[in-house]
PDB file of C-alpha atoms in Angstrom:
ATOM      1  CA  MET A   1      -9.874  -1.319  29.132  1.00  0.00           C
ATOM      2  CA  SER A   2     -13.079  -2.558  27.846  1.00  0.00           C
ATOM      3  CA  LYS A   3     -14.064  -5.834  25.822  1.00  0.00           C
ATOM      4  CA  LEU A   4     -15.593  -4.050  23.271  1.00  0.00           C
ATOM      5  CA  THR A   5     -11.803  -1.751  23.060  1.00  0.00           C
ATOM      6  CA  GLU A   6      -9.918  -5.030  23.552  1.00  0.00           C
ATOM      7  CA  GLN A   7     -11.937  -7.126  20.292  1.00  0.00           C
ATOM      8  CA  TYR A   8     -11.531  -3.916  17.789  1.00  0.00           C
ATOM      9  CA  ASN A   9      -8.368  -3.428  19.003  1.00  0.00           C
ATOM     10  CA  ASN A  10      -7.690  -7.544  18.868  1.00  0.00           C
ATOM     11  CA  PHE A  11      -8.829  -6.881  15.350  1.00  0.00           C
ATOM     12  CA  VAL A  12      -7.127  -3.720  13.335  1.00  0.00           C
ATOM     13  CA  ARG A  13      -3.608  -5.735  14.651  1.00  0.00           C
ATOM     14  CA  MET A  14      -6.021  -8.620  12.567  1.00  0.00           C
ATOM     15  CA  MET A  15      -6.362  -6.458   9.468  1.00  0.00           C
ATOM     16  CA  TRP A  16      -2.972  -4.941   9.886  1.00  0.00           C
ATOM     17  CA  VAL A  17      -0.682  -7.729   9.247  1.00  0.00           C
ATOM     18  CA  GLU A  18      -3.305  -9.224   5.866  1.00  0.00           C
ATOM     19  CA  ASN A  19      -2.100  -5.275   5.220  1.00  0.00           C
ATOM     20  CA  CYS A  20       1.798  -6.259   4.895  1.00  0.00           C
ATOM     21  CA  ALA A  21       1.466  -9.654   3.594  1.00  0.00           C
ATOM     22  CA  GLU A  22      -0.760  -8.126   0.774  1.00  0.00           C
ATOM     23  CA  ARG A  23       1.621  -5.104   0.256  1.00  0.00           C
ATOM     24  CA  ASP A  24       4.575  -7.263   0.280  1.00  0.00           C
ATOM     25  CA  SER A  25       2.792  -9.850  -2.587  1.00  0.00           C
ATOM     26  CA  PHE A  26       3.232  -6.616  -4.234  1.00  0.00           C
ATOM     27  CA  ASN A  27       6.560  -5.660  -3.615  1.00  0.00           C
ATOM     28  CA  GLU A  28       4.590  -2.058  -2.251  1.00  0.00           C
ATOM     29  CA  ARG A  29       5.456  -0.486   1.179  1.00  0.00           C
ATOM     30  CA  LYS A  30       4.685  -2.237   4.180  1.00  0.00           C
ATOM     31  CA  LEU A  31       2.525   0.252   6.042  1.00  0.00           C
ATOM     32  CA  SER A  32       3.565   0.152   9.943  1.00  0.00           C
ATOM     33  CA  HIS A  33       0.560   0.113  12.527  1.00  0.00           C
ATOM     34  CA  THR A  34       0.178   4.227  13.267  1.00  0.00           C
ATOM     35  CA  GLU A  35      -0.062   4.826   9.519  1.00  0.00           C
ATOM     36  CA  TYR A  36      -1.789   1.501   8.771  1.00  0.00           C
ATOM     37  CA  LYS A  37      -4.486   2.578  11.795  1.00  0.00           C
ATOM     38  CA  LEU A  38      -4.288   6.459  10.657  1.00  0.00           C
ATOM     39  CA  ASN A  39      -4.965   5.898   7.028  1.00  0.00           C
ATOM     40  CA  TYR A  40      -8.148   3.022   7.155  1.00  0.00           C
ATOM     41  CA  GLN A  41      -9.782   4.291  10.598  1.00  0.00           C
ATOM     42  CA  ALA A  42     -12.868   4.469   8.702  1.00  0.00           C
ATOM     43  CA  PHE A  43     -12.775   0.918   6.685  1.00  0.00           C
ATOM     44  CA  LEU A  44     -11.571  -0.403   9.978  1.00  0.00           C
ATOM     45  CA  GLU A  45     -14.879   0.753  11.845  1.00  0.00           C
ATOM     46  CA  ASP A  46     -17.123  -0.216   9.458  1.00  0.00           C
ATOM     47  CA  ASN A  47     -16.154  -3.407   9.178  1.00  0.00           C
ATOM     48  CA  PHE A  48     -15.230  -3.988  12.778  1.00  0.00           C
ATOM     49  CA  TYR A  49     -18.805  -2.274  13.698  1.00  0.00           C
ATOM     50  CA  SER A  50     -20.229  -4.233  10.615  1.00  0.00           C
ATOM     51  CA  THR A  51     -18.215  -7.981  11.337  1.00  0.00           C
ATOM     52  CA  ILE A  52     -17.682  -8.482  14.732  1.00  0.00           C
ATOM     53  CA  GLY A  53     -19.235  -4.817  17.488  1.00  0.00           C
ATOM     54  CA  ASN A  54     -22.942  -5.452  16.153  1.00  0.00           C
ATOM     55  CA  THR A  55     -22.471  -8.646  17.814  1.00  0.00           C
ATOM     56  CA  MET A  56     -22.294  -7.664  21.155  1.00  0.00           C
ATOM     57  CA  VAL A  57     -24.674  -6.886  24.083  1.00  0.00           C
ATOM     58  CA  TRP A  58     -24.191  -5.111  27.298  1.00  0.00           C
ATOM     59  CA  SER A  59     -24.816  -6.693  30.175  1.00  0.00           C
ATOM     60  CA  GLU A  60     -25.280  -5.104  33.251  1.00  0.00           C
ATOM     61  CA  GLU A  61     -23.767  -7.887  35.522  1.00  0.00           C
ATOM     62  CA  GLU A  62     -20.689  -7.470  33.877  1.00  0.00           C
ATOM     63  CA  MET A  63     -21.111  -4.008  32.743  1.00  0.00           C
ATOM     64  CA  ASP A  64     -19.085  -3.945  29.247  1.00  0.00           C
ATOM     65  CA  TYR A  65     -19.696  -5.360  26.001  1.00  0.00           C
ATOM     66  CA  VAL A  66     -20.402  -9.296  25.766  1.00  0.00           C
ATOM     67  CA  THR A  67     -20.054 -11.633  22.229  1.00  0.00           C
ATOM     68  CA  PRO A  68     -23.390 -13.574  23.960  1.00  0.00           C
TER      69      PRO A  68
END
């Protein structure tokens, strides 16, 4: 698994946990991790790439994206 994919998966998990806490505070039904990813995919991708993904650069040595 690439570092970029690993970072994205960690980001999605963190956002899902925050969403669960927010839904709990409003007594709303919590979404499963899969439901959350499917329902908010565009938001998650946009948010990730605008905050984390755009700071990563390609490393020829590692043949993967890395954070400088």
